[in-house]
Structure formats: structure tokens, C-alpha cells
mmCIF file of C-alpha atoms and ligand atoms in Angstrom:
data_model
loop_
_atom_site.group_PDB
_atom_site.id
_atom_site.type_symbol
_atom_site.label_atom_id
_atom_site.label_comp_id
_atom_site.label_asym_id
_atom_site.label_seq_id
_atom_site.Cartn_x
_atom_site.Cartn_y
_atom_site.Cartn_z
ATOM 1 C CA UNK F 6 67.365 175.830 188.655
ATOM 2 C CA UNK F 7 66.440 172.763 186.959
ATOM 3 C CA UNK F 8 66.582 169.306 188.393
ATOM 4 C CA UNK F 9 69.443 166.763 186.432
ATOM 5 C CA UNK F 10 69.962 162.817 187.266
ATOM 6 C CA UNK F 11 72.385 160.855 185.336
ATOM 7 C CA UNK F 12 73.183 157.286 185.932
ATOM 8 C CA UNK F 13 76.706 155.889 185.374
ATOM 9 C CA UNK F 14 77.216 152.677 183.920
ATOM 10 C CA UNK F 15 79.237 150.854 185.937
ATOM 11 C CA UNK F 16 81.250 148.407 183.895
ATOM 12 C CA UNK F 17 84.494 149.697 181.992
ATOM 13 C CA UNK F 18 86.773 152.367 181.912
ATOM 14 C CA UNK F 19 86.373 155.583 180.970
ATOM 15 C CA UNK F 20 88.364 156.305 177.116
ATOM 16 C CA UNK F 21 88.756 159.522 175.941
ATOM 17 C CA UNK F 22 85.496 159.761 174.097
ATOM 18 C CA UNK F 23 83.617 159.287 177.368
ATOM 19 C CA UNK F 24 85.972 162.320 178.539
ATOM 20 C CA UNK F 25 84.872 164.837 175.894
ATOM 21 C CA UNK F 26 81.214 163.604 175.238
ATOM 22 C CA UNK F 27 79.251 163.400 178.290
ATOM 23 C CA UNK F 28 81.273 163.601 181.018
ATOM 24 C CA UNK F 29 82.796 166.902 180.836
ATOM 25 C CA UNK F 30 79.282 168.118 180.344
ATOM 26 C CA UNK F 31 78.479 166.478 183.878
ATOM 27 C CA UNK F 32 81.609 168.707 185.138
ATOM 28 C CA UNK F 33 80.311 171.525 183.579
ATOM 29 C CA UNK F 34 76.454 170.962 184.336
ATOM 30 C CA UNK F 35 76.697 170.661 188.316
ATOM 31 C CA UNK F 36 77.395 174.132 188.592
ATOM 32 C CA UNK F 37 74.682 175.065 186.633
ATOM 33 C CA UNK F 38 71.988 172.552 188.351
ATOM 34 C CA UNK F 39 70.440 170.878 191.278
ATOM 35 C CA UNK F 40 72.402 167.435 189.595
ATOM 36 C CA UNK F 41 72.026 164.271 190.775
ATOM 37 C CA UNK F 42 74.921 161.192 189.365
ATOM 38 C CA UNK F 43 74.284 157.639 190.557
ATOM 39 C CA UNK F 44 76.253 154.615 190.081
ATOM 40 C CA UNK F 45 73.458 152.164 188.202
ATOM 41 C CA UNK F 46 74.980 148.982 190.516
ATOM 42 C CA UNK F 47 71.360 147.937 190.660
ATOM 43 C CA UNK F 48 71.159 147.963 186.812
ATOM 44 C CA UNK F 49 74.345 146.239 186.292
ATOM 45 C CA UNK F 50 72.842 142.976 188.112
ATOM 46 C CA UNK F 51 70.881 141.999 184.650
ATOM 47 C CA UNK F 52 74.730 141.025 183.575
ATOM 48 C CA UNK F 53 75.219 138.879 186.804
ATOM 49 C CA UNK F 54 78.504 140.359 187.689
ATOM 50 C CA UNK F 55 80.500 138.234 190.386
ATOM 51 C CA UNK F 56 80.880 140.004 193.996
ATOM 52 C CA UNK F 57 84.136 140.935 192.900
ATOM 53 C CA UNK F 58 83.158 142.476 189.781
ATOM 54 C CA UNK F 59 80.102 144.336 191.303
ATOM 55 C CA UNK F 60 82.567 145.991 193.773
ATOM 56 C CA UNK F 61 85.596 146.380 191.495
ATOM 57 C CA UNK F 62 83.424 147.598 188.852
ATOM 58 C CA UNK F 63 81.986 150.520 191.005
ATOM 59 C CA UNK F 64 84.944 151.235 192.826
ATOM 60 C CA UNK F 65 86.531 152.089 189.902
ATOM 61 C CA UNK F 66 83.707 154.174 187.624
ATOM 62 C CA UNK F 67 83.675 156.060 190.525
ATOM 63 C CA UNK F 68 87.344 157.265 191.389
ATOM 64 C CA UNK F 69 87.390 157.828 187.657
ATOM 65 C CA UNK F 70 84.593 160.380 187.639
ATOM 66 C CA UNK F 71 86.364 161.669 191.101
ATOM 67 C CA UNK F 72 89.617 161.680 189.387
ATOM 68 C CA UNK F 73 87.886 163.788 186.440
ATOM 69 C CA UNK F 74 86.660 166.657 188.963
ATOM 70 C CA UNK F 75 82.991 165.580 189.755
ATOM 71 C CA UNK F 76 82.516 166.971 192.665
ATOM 72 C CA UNK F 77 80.637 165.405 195.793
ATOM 73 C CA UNK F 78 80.078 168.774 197.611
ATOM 74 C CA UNK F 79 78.602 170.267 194.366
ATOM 75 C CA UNK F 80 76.754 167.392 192.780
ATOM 76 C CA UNK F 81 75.270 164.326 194.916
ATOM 77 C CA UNK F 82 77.231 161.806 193.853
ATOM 78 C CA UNK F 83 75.772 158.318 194.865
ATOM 79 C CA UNK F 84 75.434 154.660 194.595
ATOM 80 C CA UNK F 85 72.040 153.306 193.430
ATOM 81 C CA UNK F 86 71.959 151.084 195.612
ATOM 82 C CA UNK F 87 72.348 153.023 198.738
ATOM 83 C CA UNK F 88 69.359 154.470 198.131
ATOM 84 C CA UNK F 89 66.257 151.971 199.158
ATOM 85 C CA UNK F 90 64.157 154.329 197.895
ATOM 86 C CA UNK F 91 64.779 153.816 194.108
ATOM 87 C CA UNK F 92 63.797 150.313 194.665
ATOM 88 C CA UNK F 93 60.453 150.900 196.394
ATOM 89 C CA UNK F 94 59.503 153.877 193.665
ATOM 90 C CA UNK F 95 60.838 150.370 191.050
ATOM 91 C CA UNK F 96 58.030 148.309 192.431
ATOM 92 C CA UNK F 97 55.633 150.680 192.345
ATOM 93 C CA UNK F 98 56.019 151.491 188.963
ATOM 94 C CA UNK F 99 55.961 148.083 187.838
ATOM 95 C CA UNK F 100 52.310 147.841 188.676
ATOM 96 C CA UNK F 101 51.902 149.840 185.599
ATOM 97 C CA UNK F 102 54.131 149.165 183.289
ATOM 98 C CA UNK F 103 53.146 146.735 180.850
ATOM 99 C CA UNK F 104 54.807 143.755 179.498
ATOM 100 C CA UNK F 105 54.057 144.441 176.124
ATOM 101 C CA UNK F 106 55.354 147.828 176.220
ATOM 102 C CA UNK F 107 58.384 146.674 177.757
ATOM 103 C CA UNK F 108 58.962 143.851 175.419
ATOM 104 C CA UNK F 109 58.736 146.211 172.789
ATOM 105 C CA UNK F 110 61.354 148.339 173.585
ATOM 106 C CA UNK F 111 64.577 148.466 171.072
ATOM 107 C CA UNK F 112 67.016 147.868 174.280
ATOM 108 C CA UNK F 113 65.454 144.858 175.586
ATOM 109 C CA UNK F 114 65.168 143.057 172.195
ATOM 110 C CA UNK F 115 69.004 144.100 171.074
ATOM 111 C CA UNK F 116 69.594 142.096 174.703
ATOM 112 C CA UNK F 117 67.464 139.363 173.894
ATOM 113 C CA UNK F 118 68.998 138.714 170.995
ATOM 114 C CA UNK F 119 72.148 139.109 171.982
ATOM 115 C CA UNK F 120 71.919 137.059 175.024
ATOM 116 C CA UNK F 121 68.918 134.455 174.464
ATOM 117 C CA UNK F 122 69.936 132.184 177.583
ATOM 118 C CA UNK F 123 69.772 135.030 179.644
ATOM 119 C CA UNK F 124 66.382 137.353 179.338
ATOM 120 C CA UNK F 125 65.655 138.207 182.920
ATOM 121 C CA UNK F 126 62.926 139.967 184.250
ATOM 122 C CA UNK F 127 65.198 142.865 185.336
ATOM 123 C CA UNK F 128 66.188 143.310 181.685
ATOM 124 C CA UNK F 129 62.644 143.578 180.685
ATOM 125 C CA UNK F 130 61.945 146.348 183.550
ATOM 126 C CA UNK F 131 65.030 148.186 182.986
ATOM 127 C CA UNK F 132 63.225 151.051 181.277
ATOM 128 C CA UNK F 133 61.461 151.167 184.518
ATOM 129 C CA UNK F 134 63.957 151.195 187.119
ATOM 130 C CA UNK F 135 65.061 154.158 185.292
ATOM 131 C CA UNK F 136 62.479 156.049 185.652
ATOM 132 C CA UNK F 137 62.311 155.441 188.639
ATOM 133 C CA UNK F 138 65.911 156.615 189.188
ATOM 134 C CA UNK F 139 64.615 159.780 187.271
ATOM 135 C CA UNK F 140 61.604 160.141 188.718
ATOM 136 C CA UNK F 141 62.562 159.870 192.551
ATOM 137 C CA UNK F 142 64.073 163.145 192.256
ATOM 138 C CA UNK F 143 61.267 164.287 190.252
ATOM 139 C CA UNK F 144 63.960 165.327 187.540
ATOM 140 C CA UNK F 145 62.693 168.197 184.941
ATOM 141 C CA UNK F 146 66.206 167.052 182.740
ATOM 142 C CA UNK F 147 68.017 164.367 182.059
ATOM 143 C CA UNK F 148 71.691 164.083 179.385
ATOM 144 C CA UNK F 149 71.107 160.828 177.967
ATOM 145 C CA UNK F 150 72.757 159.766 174.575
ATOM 146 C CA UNK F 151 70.835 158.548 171.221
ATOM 147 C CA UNK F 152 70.904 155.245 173.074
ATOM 148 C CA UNK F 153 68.932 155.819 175.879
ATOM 149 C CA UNK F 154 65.886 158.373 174.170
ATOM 150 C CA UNK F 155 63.904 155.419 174.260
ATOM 151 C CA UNK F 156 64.525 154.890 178.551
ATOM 152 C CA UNK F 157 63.729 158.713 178.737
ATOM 153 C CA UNK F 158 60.480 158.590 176.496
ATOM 154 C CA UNK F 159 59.262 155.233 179.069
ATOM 155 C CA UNK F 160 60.041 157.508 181.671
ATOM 156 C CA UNK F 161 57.708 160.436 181.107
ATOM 157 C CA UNK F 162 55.471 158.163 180.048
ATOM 158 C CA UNK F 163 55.092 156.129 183.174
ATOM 159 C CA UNK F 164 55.238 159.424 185.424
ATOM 160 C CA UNK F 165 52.584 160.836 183.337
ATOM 161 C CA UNK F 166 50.034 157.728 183.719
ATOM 162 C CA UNK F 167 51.218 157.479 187.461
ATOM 163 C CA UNK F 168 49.269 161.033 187.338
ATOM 164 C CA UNK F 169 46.508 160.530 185.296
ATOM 165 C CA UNK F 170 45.691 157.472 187.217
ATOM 166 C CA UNK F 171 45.723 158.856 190.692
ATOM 167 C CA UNK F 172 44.659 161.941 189.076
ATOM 168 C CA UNK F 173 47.382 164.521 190.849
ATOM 169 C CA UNK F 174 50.369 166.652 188.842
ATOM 170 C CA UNK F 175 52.810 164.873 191.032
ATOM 171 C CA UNK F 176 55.479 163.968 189.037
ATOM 172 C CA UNK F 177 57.318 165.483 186.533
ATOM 173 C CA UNK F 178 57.805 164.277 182.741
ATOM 174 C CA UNK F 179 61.718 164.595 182.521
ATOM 175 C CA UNK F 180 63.475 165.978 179.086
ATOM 176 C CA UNK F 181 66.370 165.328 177.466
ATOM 177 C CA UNK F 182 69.115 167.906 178.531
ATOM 178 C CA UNK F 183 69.892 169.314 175.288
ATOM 179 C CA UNK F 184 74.111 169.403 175.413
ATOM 180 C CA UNK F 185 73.923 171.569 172.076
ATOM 181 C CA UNK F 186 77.197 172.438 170.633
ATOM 182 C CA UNK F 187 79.284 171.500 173.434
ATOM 183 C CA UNK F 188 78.949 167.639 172.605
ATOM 184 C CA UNK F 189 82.415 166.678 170.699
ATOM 185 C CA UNK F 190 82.877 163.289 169.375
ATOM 186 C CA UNK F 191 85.815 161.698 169.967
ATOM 187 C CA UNK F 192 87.339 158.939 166.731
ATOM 188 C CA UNK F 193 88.657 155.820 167.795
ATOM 189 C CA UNK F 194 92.240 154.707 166.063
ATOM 190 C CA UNK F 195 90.996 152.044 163.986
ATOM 191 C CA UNK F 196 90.302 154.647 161.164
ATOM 192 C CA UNK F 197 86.470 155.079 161.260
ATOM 193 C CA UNK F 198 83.722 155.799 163.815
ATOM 194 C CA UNK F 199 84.006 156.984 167.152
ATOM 195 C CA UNK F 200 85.946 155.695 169.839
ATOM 196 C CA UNK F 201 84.683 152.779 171.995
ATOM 197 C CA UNK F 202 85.829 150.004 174.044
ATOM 198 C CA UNK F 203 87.009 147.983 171.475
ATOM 199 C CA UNK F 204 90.866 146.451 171.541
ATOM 200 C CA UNK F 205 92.907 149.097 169.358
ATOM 201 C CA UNK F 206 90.708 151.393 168.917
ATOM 202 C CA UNK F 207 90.603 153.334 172.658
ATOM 203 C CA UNK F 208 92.614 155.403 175.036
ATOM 204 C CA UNK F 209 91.320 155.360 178.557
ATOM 205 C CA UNK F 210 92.489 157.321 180.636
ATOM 206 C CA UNK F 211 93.900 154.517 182.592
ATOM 207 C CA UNK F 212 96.461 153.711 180.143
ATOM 208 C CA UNK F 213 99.921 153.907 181.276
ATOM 209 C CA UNK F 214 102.230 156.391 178.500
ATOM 210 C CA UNK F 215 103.624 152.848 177.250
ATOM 211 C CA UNK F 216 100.319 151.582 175.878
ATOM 212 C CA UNK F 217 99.262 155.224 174.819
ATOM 213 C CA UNK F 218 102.111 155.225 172.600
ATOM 214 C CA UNK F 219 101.775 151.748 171.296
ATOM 215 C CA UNK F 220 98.020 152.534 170.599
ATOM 216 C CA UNK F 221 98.611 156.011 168.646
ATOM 217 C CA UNK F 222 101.453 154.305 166.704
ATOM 218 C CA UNK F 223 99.890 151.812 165.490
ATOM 219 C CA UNK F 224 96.614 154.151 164.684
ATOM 220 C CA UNK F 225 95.373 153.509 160.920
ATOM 221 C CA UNK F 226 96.800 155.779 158.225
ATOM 222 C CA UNK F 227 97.251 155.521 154.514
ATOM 223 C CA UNK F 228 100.454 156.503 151.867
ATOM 224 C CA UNK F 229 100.252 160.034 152.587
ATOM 225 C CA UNK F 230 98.610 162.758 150.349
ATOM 226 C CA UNK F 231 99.741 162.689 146.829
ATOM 227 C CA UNK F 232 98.354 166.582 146.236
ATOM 228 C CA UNK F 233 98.831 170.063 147.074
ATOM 229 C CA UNK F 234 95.763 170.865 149.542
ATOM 230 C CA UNK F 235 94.296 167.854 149.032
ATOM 231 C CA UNK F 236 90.998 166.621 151.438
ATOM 232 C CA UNK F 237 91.926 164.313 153.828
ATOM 233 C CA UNK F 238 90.788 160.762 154.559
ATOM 234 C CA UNK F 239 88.675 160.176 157.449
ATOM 235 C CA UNK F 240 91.487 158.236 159.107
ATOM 236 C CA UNK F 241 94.112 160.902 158.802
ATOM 237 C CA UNK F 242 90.803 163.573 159.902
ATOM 238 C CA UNK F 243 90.706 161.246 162.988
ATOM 239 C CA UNK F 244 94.291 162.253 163.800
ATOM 240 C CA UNK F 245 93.226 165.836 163.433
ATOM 241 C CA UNK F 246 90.566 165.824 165.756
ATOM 242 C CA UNK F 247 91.837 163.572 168.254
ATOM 243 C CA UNK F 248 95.066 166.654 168.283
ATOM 244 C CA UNK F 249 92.045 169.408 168.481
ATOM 245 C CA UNK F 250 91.517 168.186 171.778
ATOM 246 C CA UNK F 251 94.689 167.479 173.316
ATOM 247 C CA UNK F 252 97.345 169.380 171.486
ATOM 248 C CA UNK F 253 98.374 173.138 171.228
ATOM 249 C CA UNK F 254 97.042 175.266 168.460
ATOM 250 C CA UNK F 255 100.809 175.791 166.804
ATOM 251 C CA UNK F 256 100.866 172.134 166.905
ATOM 252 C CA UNK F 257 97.984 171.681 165.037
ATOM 253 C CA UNK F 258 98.721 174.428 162.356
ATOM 254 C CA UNK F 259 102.243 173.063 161.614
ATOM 255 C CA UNK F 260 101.041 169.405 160.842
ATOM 256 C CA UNK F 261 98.247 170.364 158.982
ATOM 257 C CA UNK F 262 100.522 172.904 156.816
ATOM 258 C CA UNK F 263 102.310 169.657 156.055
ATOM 259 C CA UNK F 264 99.827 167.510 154.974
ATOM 260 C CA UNK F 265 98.632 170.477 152.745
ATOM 261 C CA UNK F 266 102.258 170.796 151.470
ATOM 262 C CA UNK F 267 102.607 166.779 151.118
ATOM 263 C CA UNK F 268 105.442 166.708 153.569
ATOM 264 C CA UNK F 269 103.841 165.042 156.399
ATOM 265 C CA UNK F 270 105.116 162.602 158.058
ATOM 266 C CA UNK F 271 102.537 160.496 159.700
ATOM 267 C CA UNK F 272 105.429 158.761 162.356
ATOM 268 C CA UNK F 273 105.898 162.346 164.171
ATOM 269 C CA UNK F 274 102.204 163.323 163.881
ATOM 270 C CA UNK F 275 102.157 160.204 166.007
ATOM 271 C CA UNK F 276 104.837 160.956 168.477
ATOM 272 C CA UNK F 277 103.243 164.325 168.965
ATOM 273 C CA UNK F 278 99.711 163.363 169.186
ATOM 274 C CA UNK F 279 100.697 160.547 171.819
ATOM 275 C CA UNK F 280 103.404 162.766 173.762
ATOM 276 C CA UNK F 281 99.739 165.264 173.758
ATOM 277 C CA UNK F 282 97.626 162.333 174.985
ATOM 278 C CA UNK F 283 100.001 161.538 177.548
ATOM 279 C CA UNK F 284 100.159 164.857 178.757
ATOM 280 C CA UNK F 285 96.602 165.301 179.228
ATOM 281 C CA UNK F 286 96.273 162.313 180.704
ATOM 282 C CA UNK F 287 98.628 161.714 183.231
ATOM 283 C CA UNK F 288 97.407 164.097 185.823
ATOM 284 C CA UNK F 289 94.038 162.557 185.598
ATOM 285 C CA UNK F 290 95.639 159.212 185.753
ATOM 286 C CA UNK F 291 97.585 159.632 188.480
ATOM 287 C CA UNK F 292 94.400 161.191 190.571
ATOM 288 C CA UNK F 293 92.586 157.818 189.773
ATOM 289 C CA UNK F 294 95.382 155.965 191.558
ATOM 290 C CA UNK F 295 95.488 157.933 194.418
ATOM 291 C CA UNK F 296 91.651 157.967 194.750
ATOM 292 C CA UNK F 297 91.693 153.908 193.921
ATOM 293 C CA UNK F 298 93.885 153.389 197.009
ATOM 294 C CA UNK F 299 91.861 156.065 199.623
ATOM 295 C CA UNK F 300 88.959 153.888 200.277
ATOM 296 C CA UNK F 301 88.576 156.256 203.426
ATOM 297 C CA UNK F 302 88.178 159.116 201.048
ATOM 298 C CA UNK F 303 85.424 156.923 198.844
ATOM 299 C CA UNK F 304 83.958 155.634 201.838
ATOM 300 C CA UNK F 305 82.773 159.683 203.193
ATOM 301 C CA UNK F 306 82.251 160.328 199.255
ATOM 302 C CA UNK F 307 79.513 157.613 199.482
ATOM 303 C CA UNK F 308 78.205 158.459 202.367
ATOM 304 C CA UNK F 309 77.770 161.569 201.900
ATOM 305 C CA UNK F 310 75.739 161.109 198.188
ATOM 306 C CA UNK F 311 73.754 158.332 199.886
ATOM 307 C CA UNK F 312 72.079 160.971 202.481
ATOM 308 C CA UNK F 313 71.917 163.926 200.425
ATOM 309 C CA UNK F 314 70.199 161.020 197.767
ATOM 310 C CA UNK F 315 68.136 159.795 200.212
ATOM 311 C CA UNK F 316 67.047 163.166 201.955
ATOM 312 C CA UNK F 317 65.223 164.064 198.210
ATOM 313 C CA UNK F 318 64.076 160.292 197.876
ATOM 314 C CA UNK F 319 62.428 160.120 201.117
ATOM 315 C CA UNK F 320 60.347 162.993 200.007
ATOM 316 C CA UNK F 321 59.343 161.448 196.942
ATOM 317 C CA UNK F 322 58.822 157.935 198.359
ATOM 318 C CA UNK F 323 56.247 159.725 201.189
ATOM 319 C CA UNK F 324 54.318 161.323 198.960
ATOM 320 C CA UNK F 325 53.789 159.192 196.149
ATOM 321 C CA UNK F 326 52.607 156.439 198.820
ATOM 322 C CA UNK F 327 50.674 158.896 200.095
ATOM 323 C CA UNK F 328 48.979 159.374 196.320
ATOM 324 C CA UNK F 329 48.387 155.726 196.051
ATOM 325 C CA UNK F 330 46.513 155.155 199.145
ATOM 326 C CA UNK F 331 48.923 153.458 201.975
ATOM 327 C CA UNK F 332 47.665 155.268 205.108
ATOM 328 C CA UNK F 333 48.966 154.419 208.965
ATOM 329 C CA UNK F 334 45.620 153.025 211.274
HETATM 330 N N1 LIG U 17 70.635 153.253 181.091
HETATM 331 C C1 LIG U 17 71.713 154.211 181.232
HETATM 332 C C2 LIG U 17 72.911 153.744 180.359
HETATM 333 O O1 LIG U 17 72.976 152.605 179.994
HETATM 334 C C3 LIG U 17 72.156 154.323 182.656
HETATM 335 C C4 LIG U 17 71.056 154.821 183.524
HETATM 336 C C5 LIG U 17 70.402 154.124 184.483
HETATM 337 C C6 LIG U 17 70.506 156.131 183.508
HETATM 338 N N2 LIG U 17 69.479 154.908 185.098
HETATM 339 C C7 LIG U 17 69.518 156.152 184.512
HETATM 340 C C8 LIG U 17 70.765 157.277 182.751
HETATM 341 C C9 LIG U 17 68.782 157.311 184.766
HETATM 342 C C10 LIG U 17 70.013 158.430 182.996
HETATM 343 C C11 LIG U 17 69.030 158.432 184.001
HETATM 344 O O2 LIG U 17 73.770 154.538 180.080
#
């Protein structure tokens, strides 16, 4: 059984393309694994959320992935910040991890640039608090997007020099988990690309069947098709796929026979595909409510992560101080 650790960001809701692309993978991958899902709240500080926000933020990411069917008897399911530990194996880390290296890194100068009046040093050691989130567990995989190959990479290669340095095979150099085929991407509304947090072009699975509807309405089409069988725009695609996911098969074949037969008529492809949404979404929505308002239920969810977390940390944390030389008198 192979070791997993993902961490959650902890700012924004979870849309639909979330839903399909990693996180039913998650659902699907703790049965398979020995998984471990955090709640990065220690990352999120590089943003300087308010107190509110921090908590809020959390709160919410995590009755979402609840609400979703993570479960916290199968997976550990924990806050970052619960577990001490990650920050220790953090400083440790950053003995050897060099600023130039860490300057260098695609994530830290897309920040920099983005935010010049705020480059703290936790953005520049980002890469390797995540290792050290990785690492703690001595992870063999880890499901990280396009966006993060570059963390991952810093990752095996501070674990690796952590063990050529103290010359031991202690930790393990973690790989991407491979989702294969089972990694759909989801289109957002505005008529190209995939679907992000952006106004308009979103559904999260928050939204109430009002704002569903409003959003799939006013999704981006174009005059219709003009010929018999004719390819389709990726807009109208969009549509397609977006109905692949939610929408019965019949459904599916009858709008698509009338595109091919020019008779579509893009308002009830709408009405369908948001009555579809809704449906799918409403039972997870409601479970996010009820979660939101059980803080007694999040509290024992926390608690529980936190010590199976910390139980595997400890381990880690012993032994690598162990490695480095810190002995009692
Ligand atoms: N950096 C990741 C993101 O932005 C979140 C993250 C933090 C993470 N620590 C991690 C992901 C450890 C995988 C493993 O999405």
C-alpha cells in the first residue's frame, strides 16, 4: 500500500471542476491507500488572511470535502496546523534549502510579480514547507496538478540531499500519483478553457438552484449550427461535456441528435443542463450546510486527523532528529 498526502488549499469554494478533477480522485484514492489530506492553513498565512478569514476559510474547505464523502475514518483528514510536527520537519529543512534555488522557482516569481509589496519569506520557503508536509509522512505518492510539479520535484530533492548529507536512506523521494484516465476536465461557461473561480464562468457547489440557473443561462453560445452534422464550437462542446457529467445518457443523445439535425434549441439545452446541475448538486449542497452548522461534528473530525497525523509525524520528527545529531545528556 503506498503512502498519499495531499494538501487542500484553503481559500475558495469548491466549483464543479474541482469536483470531477482531483477531488473525486481523493474519494476514490483513500480506499486504495494509506492517504493523508491536510488543510494547508499554515500555507495560506503568505496571503495574510484576517482571523476571520483563516477560520472561515478552513471551516468551510473542510465541510465541503466532508460534504463530498471524504471520509475521516478512512483517510486522516487534518489541519496543518494541528500538527507541530510539520513545522519542526519546516525548520529543519530550511537549513538546506537554498535561497537561490528557492528564488528560482516558477511559483515564487509568478507571486513576486504579482504581489511586489508583499514577498515574504514564507512565500520564498513554500516549496519547502511542502515537503515537509510530504515528507513527514515519508509519502512514496503524491496527486498534484501541472501547477505544483515544480513543489513535488523541490520535494524529492530536499529529501534526497537530507540523505546524502547525513548519509542514511531515510526518507523517501515522493512521485507524482499518476490519476491516468480518470482525470476529467471540467469547461467553465464563459465559452473557452476550463472552469475556475472566475465571476460567470463557475458552479460551486454552493450555489443555490437560483444562481445555477442564472449562470447556465447566461452560458456563451453562438447562432446555432447552420449544417447537417456539422462540428461543433468549443462553446457549444462545453455544454456537451459539462451534460456528460451530470445528465442522463438519453438526455445527452436527444440534444446532440438536434444539433446534428439543426433543430437545437440552445434555451432548453440550458434548462436541462441546469435542472441536471441542480440535481447533482443539491444533495451535496445541502450536506455542506448541515456539516457548516455541526461544529461538534468538525470539532471530533479534527481531532481525530490531528492524532492519527501526529501519531505518523512523531515518528518521523524522532528519527530524523535522531539522524541529525540532537541526543538527550
Ligand atoms: N501547494 C499546494 C496547492 O497550492 C497545496 C499543498 C501544500 C500541497 N502542501 C502540499 C499539495 C503537500 C500536495 C502536498 O495546491
Amino acid at each position: 500500500m503506498e503512502t498519499v498526502v495531499s494538501g487542500i488549499r484553503s481559500t475558495g469554494n469548491l466549483h464543479l471542476g474541482n469536483y470531477f478533477g482531483a477531488l473525486k480522485n481523493f474519494i476514490r484514492m483513500q480506499h486504495e491507500n494509506n492517504s493523508f489530506f491536510f488543510i494547508a492553513d499554515y500555507h495560506s498565512l503568505t496571503t495574510h488572511p484576517t482571523p476571520g478569514d483563516l477560520h472561515g476559510g478552513v471551516k468551510q474547505v473542510l465541510a465541503e470535502y466532508l460534504a463530498c464523502g471524504l471520509d475521516p475514518e478512512v483517510a486522516t483528514l487534518y489541519l496543518q496546523s494541528d500538527v507541530p510536527e510539520v513545522a519542526e520537519l519546516y525548520l529543519l529543512l530550511n537549513m538546506n534549502a537554498y535561497v537561490g534555488e528557492l528564488e528560482r522557482t516558477t511559483s515564487f516569481k509568478d507571486k513576486v510579480r504579482k504581489n511586489p509589496e508583499n514577498v515574504n519569506a514564507g512565500l520564498l520557503t513554500y516549496p519547502v514547507l511542502m515537503a515537509a508536509d510530504i515528507i513527514i509522512h515519508n509519502a512514496s505518492k503524491v496527486p498534484v496538478g501541472k501547477d505544483q510539479e515544480q513543489n513535488l520535484e523541490m520535494a524529492r530533492k530536499f529529501a534526497r540531499r537530507f540523505n546524502n548529507m547525513y548519509k542514511v536512506e531515510y526518507f523517501t523521494e515522493p512521485q507524482p500519483y499518476n490519476f491516468g484516465e480518470a482525470l476529467i476536465k471540467i469547461p467553465g461557461l464563459d465559452g473557452t478553457g476550463k472552469m475556475g473561480k472566475s465571476e460567470g464562468n463557475g458552479i460551486f457547489l454552493v450555489d443555490d438552484p437560483k444562481d445555477i440557473r442564472k449562470k447556465v443561462m447566461r452560458a456563451v453560445t453562438d447562432s446555432g449550427p447552420t449544417k447537417m452534422n456539422s462540428e461543433m464550437p468549443e462553446p457549444i462542446q462545453n455544454l456537451f461535456t459539462l451534460m456528460d457529467v451530470v445528465s442522463e445518457k438519453n438526455t445527452i443523445d436527444f440534444f446532440k441528435e438536434k444539433y446534428g439535425n439543426c433543430e437545437i434549441r440552445y434555451g432548453d439545452l440550458k434548462k436541462q443542463l441546469a435542472e441536471d446541475i441542480i440535481n447533482f448538486t443539491s444533495p451535496i449542497r445541502e450536506r455542506i450546510i448541515d456539516i457548516s452548522a455541526n461544529d461538534e461534528y468538525l470539532r471530533k473530525v479534527a481531532n481525530l486527523g490531528a492524532e492519527k497525523a501526529r501519531e505518523s509525524a512523531s515518528k518521523t520528527i524522532k528519527e530524523a532528529r535522531k539522524i541529525i545529531g540532537f541526543k538527550p545528556f
